[in-house]
Amino acid sequence: MNLTYGPEYEAFRAELQEFLRGWPLQGDEAKLPRNEQERLFRKRGIEAGYVYRSIPAEYGGAGRQSDPLYDRIIQEEYARTGAPGNRLNQGPGLLVPTLLDFGTEEQKRRFIPPTLAGEMQWCQGYSEPGSGSDLASLQTSARLDGDHWVINGQKIWTSNAREAHYMFGLFRTEPDAGKHAGISYLLVPMDAEGIDVRPLKQMTGSEEFNEVFFNDVHTPADHILGKRGEGWTISRATLRHERNLIGNPALMRQQFEMMLAIARRTERGGRPAIEEPGIRDRIAEVEGFVRCVETTNLRMLSAESRGEAMQVMLPMMMIKLYSTQVMERVASLAYDLLGGDGLLAPIVENDSIYDGSGTLRGGVHNFLYSMGPSIAGGASNIQRNIIGERGLGLPRDLRPSGG
Amino acid sequence: MHFGLNEEQQLLQETVQGFVAGECPPPRLRELFDAGTGHDPGLWKGLAEMGIPGLAIDEAHGGAGMQLLELAIVFEELGAGCLPGPLFGHALAGLAIQLAGSDAQRERWLPGIASGETLATVAFADGADGWDPEQWSLGLDGGSLRGQKQHVPHGGHAEFCVVGVAGGGFAVVETQADGVRCEDENGIDRGRPLATLHFDGAAAEILEGDAGAAARVRDAAAVLLAAEAFGAAWRLVTMTTEYAKTREQFGTPIAQFQGVKHQLADMATQVEASRALYWYAAHAWDELPAESAHAAALAKSHITDRAIEVARASVELHGGLGFTWECDVQLWFKRVLFDRAWGGTPEQHRRRIAELGAW
Ligand SMILES: Cc1cc2nc3c(=O)[nH]c(=O)nc-3n(C[C@H](O)[C@H](O)[C@H](O)COP(=O)(O)OP(=O)(O)OC[C@H]3O[C@@H](n4cnc5c(N)ncnc54)[C@H](O)[C@@H]3O)c2cc1C
């Protein structure tokens, strides 16, 4: 084994660290609104080749050769400094890789650059009230009428639908074909007539997700990704990207450090909680789990960079389930450390304890929020089915509808 | 960057795996377990022919000059096969002499250890919990030992023993010498018997080398036990998976029930995720000295916790059969119990993690 990255990588890291000294912004730039500052710094990152590194330049990326080790260094350094980098939300994180794989040249040129620049926001329209885990049962229909698709039905749990300019989603276009074969992958402008977005309040108190109603909504006929009836296959590829986003070890380390900070700042009987043997034991136990995520990711990264992905199929199947469980453990411990403060409602916006400005109540928000990933992108029990059936070769479930 | 096993390491793993499967399949394992001696000269000879006893010993002293990582890979297979035999204490004795012995002492003992001709072991525990060098109180009185050491693996087979003494040093004692009495402890893992060694003025030779050696050997023990527990836990997952595919109830294999499938998926996930943890700990012991104590303690505590959870679930999923002496699951269950308790419980290791983290 050899965990050093090698001189050219270390030189790259040093160069990147120098660049990241530019964040937070200074002087007049520091007075801009927060999202303006982020946009500006991301743009600089793209120009310098650190952000959207391996996306071709003609689509607005940095156009460098793909290299998982460079990506990892970038991920680590951006996470360490908290600088706005590859924003891993629906557009850049899920749609862009899918477009790169399945889009026409015209679609790539039209949609990728503004998405990367943050000018075009996306939401993901998969789930419906009756179709969650059993996604292939979805009913929202799209009928081709001349040069347009006409959409009717409803989506639910659609994160960030109110801010989104476009939705990428799954619609039933071939009502007579089979359950999976009748689905197509369409791109729909959110300002189209007949779309009605209603926010849903989450248990955290914020309102990220929404219901989206479609009443004779039109989207151009060429806003289809792949061919008619290929939507299911394409969405599987998107889901893979989504699962990859969830097991981010840098994020997990950040949360662990935050939990440690809470343990240091909270007092029990006049002493920092972290000095209590029982608390130390629990922290050390949780660190074992966090290190498992980190080292397993290192193992997958190493295999990937050497073209040996087949050797890590099992951990790849498991990492979503495992990571979400570990995040819940970290959050639960942080919650317990808050003691009585855990009785207070979370502060939703910008509550960070890293910069010293926030309060410990950010921990409450984290605890509540940590439930999300274990449901989104395929609930934990569905992951267990996948691991059991594809990983361990156990017989398939009894599925009444033959899915 | 490469975090994974290279070709030679994979070959080593496959070779040992093949040996264990061929020479000690479950029926043979059962015979040895029931006989309770924990040692089979034929098996030991086979391991010696592959160079396993000297794997991590310098080439200059007849070993293969490999690192702890390679030894840990072998221990994964020892766990997977629940192999009986004295390799654990023997390998640690070799490491201790290599790290703490003078040139002359290495010259004297290591070649016999490396070839496997002389059986050796280590004595750490002072009382039930005194595993750490700082806790050792056994005193040297004018070159001879008085007192006792517990939980000495294969103490009844070894020809000499590396004993941890007060101040965190090591001394070597011949187990057949005057003033040494060996008492069988009737240990839980019949493939790895334990003994108490009583010293009553036994002649001992102090290892002269580095004072930090005892802590290194303690960490190496933690890594090897973590690797072994990992191997045992993964084997329990695969054994139980196979059982669930064949055992039928309600007219269908029990593996088709989600309650069973999900339990197996969870077991597999918890164990698989810790493979890299033991790799990392072994690699840190070899190459990253600043991290090695922390990584060893994390691996030992975390993996033996997961292993016991898996072992319990395995028994449960085997139903009434699982609770019997006849069911092989108990053999691995007991190996895991050994790995968990020897060298300190998970709690003891987590205490050190907290200290090392300066929390
Ligand atoms: C924070 C968050 C953000 C989200 N964002 C989006 C988004 O942007 N776009 C979008 O389309 N969707 C989004 N979702 C929806 C998410 O994908 C679904 O909630 C998820 O797929 C589960 O579907 P469901 O809610 O209908 O639950 P159900 O499918 O009804 O499942 C309920 C429970 O039953 C279990 N279950 C169901 N079927 C089985 C089975 N066969 N075997 C065993 N157990 C089973 C599940 O594990 C779950 O625990 C989001 C969800 C969350 C929590």
PDB file of N, CA and C in Angstrom, chain B residues 172-248:
ATOM      1  N   VAL B 172      12.789 -13.091  28.328  1.00  0.00           N
ATOM      2  CA  VAL B 172      12.521 -14.388  27.710  1.00  0.00           C
ATOM      3  C   VAL B 172      12.759 -15.503  28.731  1.00  0.00           C
ATOM      4  N   VAL B 173      11.785 -16.415  28.786  1.00  0.00           N
ATOM      5  CA  VAL B 173      11.852 -17.515  29.746  1.00  0.00           C
ATOM      6  C   VAL B 173      11.642 -18.822  28.994  1.00  0.00           C
ATOM      7  N   GLU B 174      12.416 -19.827  29.367  1.00  0.00           N
ATOM      8  CA  GLU B 174      12.147 -21.154  28.808  1.00  0.00           C
ATOM      9  C   GLU B 174      11.081 -21.828  29.653  1.00  0.00           C
ATOM     10  N   THR B 175      10.052 -22.327  28.989  1.00  0.00           N
ATOM     11  CA  THR B 175       8.912 -22.813  29.763  1.00  0.00           C
ATOM     12  C   THR B 175       9.184 -24.129  30.491  1.00  0.00           C
ATOM     13  N   GLN B 176      10.222 -24.844  30.049  1.00  0.00           N
ATOM     14  CA  GLN B 176      10.559 -26.107  30.731  1.00  0.00           C
ATOM     15  C   GLN B 176      11.581 -25.900  31.858  1.00  0.00           C
ATOM     16  N   ALA B 177      12.027 -24.645  32.019  1.00  0.00           N
ATOM     17  CA  ALA B 177      13.092 -24.398  32.997  1.00  0.00           C
ATOM     18  C   ALA B 177      12.576 -24.568  34.425  1.00  0.00           C
ATOM     19  N   ASP B 178      13.500 -24.694  35.351  1.00  0.00           N
ATOM     20  CA  ASP B 178      13.127 -24.764  36.771  1.00  0.00           C
ATOM     21  C   ASP B 178      12.415 -23.484  37.159  1.00  0.00           C
ATOM     22  N   GLY B 179      11.428 -23.630  38.023  1.00  0.00           N
ATOM     23  CA  GLY B 179      10.750 -22.439  38.528  1.00  0.00           C
ATOM     24  C   GLY B 179       9.634 -21.951  37.614  1.00  0.00           C
ATOM     25  N   VAL B 180       9.303 -22.715  36.556  1.00  0.00           N
ATOM     26  CA  VAL B 180       8.158 -22.342  35.719  1.00  0.00           C
ATOM     27  C   VAL B 180       7.128 -23.463  35.804  1.00  0.00           C
ATOM     28  N   ARG B 181       5.901 -23.075  36.090  1.00  0.00           N
ATOM     29  CA  ARG B 181       4.843 -24.075  36.107  1.00  0.00           C
ATOM     30  C   ARG B 181       3.712 -23.575  35.218  1.00  0.00           C
ATOM     31  N   CYS B 182       3.227 -24.482  34.394  1.00  0.00           N
ATOM     32  CA  CYS B 182       2.193 -24.101  33.435  1.00  0.00           C
ATOM     33  C   CYS B 182       0.869 -24.760  33.815  1.00  0.00           C
ATOM     34  N   GLU B 183      -0.147 -23.937  33.923  1.00  0.00           N
ATOM     35  CA  GLU B 183      -1.455 -24.454  34.327  1.00  0.00           C
ATOM     36  C   GLU B 183      -2.479 -24.137  33.240  1.00  0.00           C
ATOM     37  N   ASP B 184      -3.144 -25.172  32.782  1.00  0.00           N
ATOM     38  CA  ASP B 184      -4.148 -24.977  31.726  1.00  0.00           C
ATOM     39  C   ASP B 184      -5.324 -24.162  32.266  1.00  0.00           C
ATOM     40  N   GLU B 185      -5.774 -23.200  31.491  1.00  0.00           N
ATOM     41  CA  GLU B 185      -6.893 -22.369  31.944  1.00  0.00           C
ATOM     42  C   GLU B 185      -8.243 -22.840  31.429  1.00  0.00           C
ATOM     43  N   ASN B 186      -8.251 -23.847  30.572  1.00  0.00           N
ATOM     44  CA  ASN B 186      -9.499 -24.261  29.938  1.00  0.00           C
ATOM     45  C   ASN B 186     -10.149 -23.068  29.227  1.00  0.00           C
ATOM     46  N   GLY B 187      -9.443 -22.521  28.253  1.00  0.00           N
ATOM     47  CA  GLY B 187      -9.889 -21.315  27.544  1.00  0.00           C
ATOM     48  C   GLY B 187     -11.130 -21.556  26.698  1.00  0.00           C
ATOM     49  N   ILE B 188     -11.793 -20.497  26.342  1.00  0.00           N
ATOM     50  CA  ILE B 188     -13.074 -20.626  25.630  1.00  0.00           C
ATOM     51  C   ILE B 188     -12.894 -21.133  24.199  1.00  0.00           C
ATOM     52  N   ASP B 189     -11.800 -20.716  23.556  1.00  0.00           N
ATOM     53  CA  ASP B 189     -11.553 -21.130  22.174  1.00  0.00           C
ATOM     54  C   ASP B 189     -10.635 -22.342  22.214  1.00  0.00           C
ATOM     55  N   ARG B 190     -11.205 -23.491  21.945  1.00  0.00           N
ATOM     56  CA  ARG B 190     -10.420 -24.722  22.084  1.00  0.00           C
ATOM     57  C   ARG B 190      -9.397 -24.868  20.964  1.00  0.00           C
ATOM     58  N   GLY B 191      -9.461 -24.004  19.985  1.00  0.00           N
ATOM     59  CA  GLY B 191      -8.417 -23.981  18.958  1.00  0.00           C
ATOM     60  C   GLY B 191      -7.242 -23.109  19.393  1.00  0.00           C
ATOM     61  N   ARG B 192      -7.454 -22.376  20.458  1.00  0.00           N
ATOM     62  CA  ARG B 192      -6.388 -21.508  20.933  1.00  0.00           C
ATOM     63  C   ARG B 192      -6.375 -21.526  22.459  1.00  0.00           C
ATOM     64  N   PRO B 193      -5.836 -22.626  23.021  1.00  0.00           N
ATOM     65  CA  PRO B 193      -5.869 -22.796  24.473  1.00  0.00           C
ATOM     66  C   PRO B 193      -5.027 -21.754  25.196  1.00  0.00           C
ATOM     67  N   LEU B 194      -5.407 -21.490  26.436  1.00  0.00           N
ATOM     68  CA  LEU B 194      -4.703 -20.501  27.263  1.00  0.00           C
ATOM     69  C   LEU B 194      -4.129 -21.183  28.493  1.00  0.00           C
ATOM     70  N   ALA B 195      -3.062 -20.586  29.003  1.00  0.00           N
ATOM     71  CA  ALA B 195      -2.456 -21.126  30.220  1.00  0.00           C
ATOM     72  C   ALA B 195      -2.053 -19.984  31.140  1.00  0.00           C
ATOM     73  N   THR B 196      -1.974 -20.302  32.431  1.00  0.00           N
ATOM     74  CA  THR B 196      -1.348 -19.384  33.373  1.00  0.00           C
ATOM     75  C   THR B 196       0.065 -19.901  33.615  1.00  0.00           C
ATOM     76  N   LEU B 197       1.018 -18.988  33.516  1.00  0.00           N
ATOM     77  CA  LEU B 197       2.392 -19.382  33.817  1.00  0.00           C
ATOM     78  C   LEU B 197       2.753 -18.867  35.212  1.00  0.00           C
ATOM     79  N   HIS B 198       3.174 -19.788  36.063  1.00  0.00           N
ATOM     80  CA  HIS B 198       3.603 -19.412  37.412  1.00  0.00           C
ATOM     81  C   HIS B 198       5.134 -19.403  37.433  1.00  0.00           C
ATOM     82  N   PHE B 199       5.674 -18.302  37.894  1.00  0.00           N
ATOM     83  CA  PHE B 199       7.139 -18.203  37.962  1.00  0.00           C
ATOM     84  C   PHE B 199       7.562 -18.169  39.416  1.00  0.00           C
ATOM     85  N   ASP B 200       8.473 -19.054  39.739  1.00  0.00           N
ATOM     86  CA  ASP B 200       8.965 -19.083  41.105  1.00  0.00           C
ATOM     87  C   ASP B 200      10.487 -19.102  41.045  1.00  0.00           C
ATOM     88  N   GLY B 201      11.022 -17.934  40.769  1.00  0.00           N
ATOM     89  CA  GLY B 201      12.473 -17.822  40.636  1.00  0.00           C
ATOM     90  C   GLY B 201      12.981 -18.381  39.313  1.00  0.00           C
ATOM     91  N   ALA B 202      12.168 -18.249  38.266  1.00  0.00           N
ATOM     92  CA  ALA B 202      12.576 -18.763  36.955  1.00  0.00           C
ATOM     93  C   ALA B 202      13.630 -17.862  36.327  1.00  0.00           C
ATOM     94  N   ALA B 203      14.656 -18.485  35.746  1.00  0.00           N
ATOM     95  CA  ALA B 203      15.711 -17.699  35.101  1.00  0.00           C
ATOM     96  C   ALA B 203      15.145 -17.006  33.864  1.00  0.00           C
ATOM     97  N   ALA B 204      15.450 -15.706  33.694  1.00  0.00           N
ATOM     98  CA  ALA B 204      14.911 -14.951  32.558  1.00  0.00           C
ATOM     99  C   ALA B 204      15.994 -14.085  31.963  1.00  0.00           C
ATOM    100  N   GLU B 205      15.897 -13.898  30.666  1.00  0.00           N
ATOM    101  CA  GLU B 205      16.854 -13.000  30.027  1.00  0.00           C
ATOM    102  C   GLU B 205      16.114 -11.764  29.521  1.00  0.00           C
ATOM    103  N   ILE B 206      16.588 -10.612  29.972  1.00  0.00           N
ATOM    104  CA  ILE B 206      15.954  -9.355  29.568  1.00  0.00           C
ATOM    105  C   ILE B 206      16.281  -9.053  28.105  1.00  0.00           C
ATOM    106  N   LEU B 207      15.261  -8.646  27.366  1.00  0.00           N
ATOM    107  CA  LEU B 207      15.549  -8.173  26.004  1.00  0.00           C
ATOM    108  C   LEU B 207      16.082  -6.752  26.124  1.00  0.00           C
ATOM    109  N   GLU B 208      17.165  -6.488  25.437  1.00  0.00           N
ATOM    110  CA  GLU B 208      17.900  -5.255  25.738  1.00  0.00           C
ATOM    111  C   GLU B 208      17.428  -4.022  24.988  1.00  0.00           C
ATOM    112  N   GLY B 209      16.662  -4.266  23.925  1.00  0.00           N
ATOM    113  CA  GLY B 209      16.430  -3.150  22.992  1.00  0.00           C
ATOM    114  C   GLY B 209      15.502  -2.056  23.451  1.00  0.00           C
ATOM    115  N   ASP B 210      14.962  -1.436  22.472  1.00  0.00           N
ATOM    116  CA  ASP B 210      14.133  -0.247  22.543  1.00  0.00           C
ATOM    117  C   ASP B 210      12.982  -0.319  23.550  1.00  0.00           C
ATOM    118  N   ALA B 211      12.823   0.736  24.322  1.00  0.00           N
ATOM    119  CA  ALA B 211      11.789   0.749  25.345  1.00  0.00           C
ATOM    120  C   ALA B 211      10.388   0.858  24.759  1.00  0.00           C
ATOM    121  N   GLY B 212      10.275   1.428  23.549  1.00  0.00           N
ATOM    122  CA  GLY B 212       8.948   1.579  22.953  1.00  0.00           C
ATOM    123  C   GLY B 212       8.420   0.273  22.363  1.00  0.00           C
ATOM    124  N   ALA B 213       9.247  -0.769  22.421  1.00  0.00           N
ATOM    125  CA  ALA B 213       8.890  -1.997  21.719  1.00  0.00           C
ATOM    126  C   ALA B 213       7.610  -2.634  22.246  1.00  0.00           C
ATOM    127  N   ALA B 214       7.430  -2.589  23.569  1.00  0.00           N
ATOM    128  CA  ALA B 214       6.273  -3.287  24.135  1.00  0.00           C
ATOM    129  C   ALA B 214       4.973  -2.685  23.610  1.00  0.00           C
ATOM    130  N   ALA B 215       4.930  -1.364  23.508  1.00  0.00           N
ATOM    131  CA  ALA B 215       3.718  -0.718  22.999  1.00  0.00           C
ATOM    132  C   ALA B 215       3.485  -1.098  21.538  1.00  0.00           C
ATOM    133  N   ARG B 216       4.578  -1.210  20.798  1.00  0.00           N
ATOM    134  CA  ARG B 216       4.445  -1.622  19.390  1.00  0.00           C
ATOM    135  C   ARG B 216       3.881  -3.039  19.293  1.00  0.00           C
ATOM    136  N   VAL B 217       4.370  -3.910  20.154  1.00  0.00           N
ATOM    137  CA  VAL B 217       3.890  -5.296  20.100  1.00  0.00           C
ATOM    138  C   VAL B 217       2.418  -5.347  20.529  1.00  0.00           C
ATOM    139  N   ARG B 218       2.084  -4.552  21.543  1.00  0.00           N
ATOM    140  CA  ARG B 218       0.684  -4.472  21.956  1.00  0.00           C
ATOM    141  C   ARG B 218      -0.196  -4.034  20.772  1.00  0.00           C
ATOM    142  N   ASP B 219       0.254  -3.014  20.042  1.00  0.00           N
ATOM    143  CA  ASP B 219      -0.521  -2.539  18.886  1.00  0.00           C
ATOM    144  C   ASP B 219      -0.601  -3.602  17.788  1.00  0.00           C
ATOM    145  N   ALA B 220       0.506  -4.292  17.577  1.00  0.00           N
ATOM    146  CA  ALA B 220       0.499  -5.347  16.547  1.00  0.00           C
ATOM    147  C   ALA B 220      -0.511  -6.424  16.918  1.00  0.00           C
ATOM    148  N   ALA B 221      -0.555  -6.766  18.208  1.00  0.00           N
ATOM    149  CA  ALA B 221      -1.524  -7.781  18.648  1.00  0.00           C
ATOM    150  C   ALA B 221      -2.943  -7.308  18.341  1.00  0.00           C
ATOM    151  N   ALA B 222      -3.200  -6.024  18.602  1.00  0.00           N
ATOM    152  CA  ALA B 222      -4.540  -5.485  18.349  1.00  0.00           C
ATOM    153  C   ALA B 222      -4.885  -5.586  16.863  1.00  0.00           C
ATOM    154  N   VAL B 223      -3.924  -5.266  16.015  1.00  0.00           N
ATOM    155  CA  VAL B 223      -4.174  -5.316  14.565  1.00  0.00           C
ATOM    156  C   VAL B 223      -4.444  -6.759  14.123  1.00  0.00           C
ATOM    157  N   LEU B 224      -3.628  -7.697  14.608  1.00  0.00           N
ATOM    158  CA  LEU B 224      -3.813  -9.086  14.183  1.00  0.00           C
ATOM    159  C   LEU B 224      -5.151  -9.642  14.657  1.00  0.00           C
ATOM    160  N   LEU B 225      -5.539  -9.281  15.875  1.00  0.00           N
ATOM    161  CA  LEU B 225      -6.829  -9.769  16.367  1.00  0.00           C
ATOM    162  C   LEU B 225      -7.979  -9.127  15.597  1.00  0.00           C
ATOM    163  N   ALA B 226      -7.808  -7.856  15.224  1.00  0.00           N
ATOM    164  CA  ALA B 226      -8.845  -7.188  14.416  1.00  0.00           C
ATOM    165  C   ALA B 226      -8.976  -7.899  13.074  1.00  0.00           C
ATOM    166  N   ALA B 227      -7.839  -8.208  12.462  1.00  0.00           N
ATOM    167  CA  ALA B 227      -7.855  -8.881  11.162  1.00  0.00           C
ATOM    168  C   ALA B 227      -8.515 -10.251  11.292  1.00  0.00           C
ATOM    169  N   GLU B 228      -8.170 -10.956  12.353  1.00  0.00           N
ATOM    170  CA  GLU B 228      -8.734 -12.285  12.553  1.00  0.00           C
ATOM    171  C   GLU B 228     -10.244 -12.199  12.792  1.00  0.00           C
ATOM    172  N   ALA B 229     -10.655 -11.232  13.614  1.00  0.00           N
ATOM    173  CA  ALA B 229     -12.088 -11.072  13.894  1.00  0.00           C
ATOM    174  C   ALA B 229     -12.830 -10.696  12.616  1.00  0.00           C
ATOM    175  N   PHE B 230     -12.177  -9.890  11.778  1.00  0.00           N
ATOM    176  CA  PHE B 230     -12.794  -9.539  10.501  1.00  0.00           C
ATOM    177  C   PHE B 230     -13.025 -10.808   9.668  1.00  0.00           C
ATOM    178  N   GLY B 231     -11.974 -11.623   9.581  1.00  0.00           N
ATOM    179  CA  GLY B 231     -12.081 -12.852   8.783  1.00  0.00           C
ATOM    180  C   GLY B 231     -13.170 -13.771   9.323  1.00  0.00           C
ATOM    181  N   ALA B 232     -13.226 -13.885  10.650  1.00  0.00           N
ATOM    182  CA  ALA B 232     -14.241 -14.740  11.262  1.00  0.00           C
ATOM    183  C   ALA B 232     -15.635 -14.175  10.999  1.00  0.00           C
ATOM    184  N   ALA B 233     -15.768 -12.862  11.130  1.00  0.00           N
ATOM    185  CA  ALA B 233     -17.083 -12.245  10.965  1.00  0.00           C
ATOM    186  C   ALA B 233     -17.562 -12.406   9.527  1.00  0.00           C
ATOM    187  N   TRP B 234     -16.655 -12.219   8.575  1.00  0.00           N
ATOM    188  CA  TRP B 234     -17.074 -12.348   7.182  1.00  0.00           C
ATOM    189  C   TRP B 234     -17.473 -13.789   6.869  1.00  0.00           C
ATOM    190  N   ARG B 235     -16.732 -14.736   7.453  1.00  0.00           N
ATOM    191  CA  ARG B 235     -17.085 -16.138   7.259  1.00  0.00           C
ATOM    192  C   ARG B 235     -18.462 -16.421   7.862  1.00  0.00           C
ATOM    193  N   LEU B 236     -18.746 -15.847   9.009  1.00  0.00           N
ATOM    194  CA  LEU B 236     -20.069 -16.044   9.616  1.00  0.00           C
ATOM    195  C   LEU B 236     -21.161 -15.490   8.711  1.00  0.00           C
ATOM    196  N   VAL B 237     -20.873 -14.355   8.064  1.00  0.00           N
ATOM    197  CA  VAL B 237     -21.856 -13.795   7.133  1.00  0.00           C
ATOM    198  C   VAL B 237     -22.095 -14.777   5.980  1.00  0.00           C
ATOM    199  N   THR B 238     -21.026 -15.299   5.403  1.00  0.00           N
ATOM    200  CA  THR B 238     -21.221 -16.178   4.239  1.00  0.00           C
ATOM    201  C   THR B 238     -21.853 -17.517   4.651  1.00  0.00           C
ATOM    202  N   MET B 239     -21.431 -18.040   5.801  1.00  0.00           N
ATOM    203  CA  MET B 239     -22.036 -19.292   6.276  1.00  0.00           C
ATOM    204  C   MET B 239     -23.534 -19.121   6.483  1.00  0.00           C
ATOM    205  N   THR B 240     -23.892 -17.996   7.093  1.00  0.00           N
ATOM    206  CA  THR B 240     -25.297 -17.775   7.422  1.00  0.00           C
ATOM    207  C   THR B 240     -26.100 -17.497   6.160  1.00  0.00           C
ATOM    208  N   THR B 241     -25.488 -16.802   5.206  1.00  0.00           N
ATOM    209  CA  THR B 241     -26.152 -16.557   3.927  1.00  0.00           C
ATOM    210  C   THR B 241     -26.463 -17.880   3.237  1.00  0.00           C
ATOM    211  N   GLU B 242     -25.480 -18.770   3.212  1.00  0.00           N
ATOM    212  CA  GLU B 242     -25.700 -20.079   2.575  1.00  0.00           C
ATOM    213  C   GLU B 242     -26.791 -20.846   3.299  1.00  0.00           C
ATOM    214  N   TYR B 243     -26.744 -20.808   4.602  1.00  0.00           N
ATOM    215  CA  TYR B 243     -27.760 -21.530   5.375  1.00  0.00           C
ATOM    216  C   TYR B 243     -29.154 -20.995   5.045  1.00  0.00           C
ATOM    217  N   ALA B 244     -29.278 -19.665   4.984  1.00  0.00           N
ATOM    218  CA  ALA B 244     -30.587 -19.049   4.735  1.00  0.00           C
ATOM    219  C   ALA B 244     -31.108 -19.376   3.333  1.00  0.00           C
ATOM    220  N   LYS B 245     -30.208 -19.650   2.415  1.00  0.00           N
ATOM    221  CA  LYS B 245     -30.643 -19.997   1.063  1.00  0.00           C
ATOM    222  C   LYS B 245     -31.189 -21.426   1.003  1.00  0.00           C
ATOM    223  N   THR B 246     -30.743 -22.265   1.938  1.00  0.00           N
ATOM    224  CA  THR B 246     -31.147 -23.667   1.848  1.00  0.00           C
ATOM    225  C   THR B 246     -32.221 -24.056   2.863  1.00  0.00           C
ATOM    226  N   ARG B 247     -32.244 -23.405   3.981  1.00  0.00           N
ATOM    227  CA  ARG B 247     -33.234 -23.758   5.005  1.00  0.00           C
ATOM    228  C   ARG B 247     -34.620 -23.276   4.576  1.00  0.00           C
ATOM    229  N   GLU B 248     -35.571 -24.220   4.468  1.00  0.00           N
ATOM    230  CA  GLU B 248     -36.916 -23.827   4.036  1.00  0.00           C
ATOM    231  C   GLU B 248     -37.899 -23.842   5.191  1.00  0.00           C
TER     232      GLU B 248
END
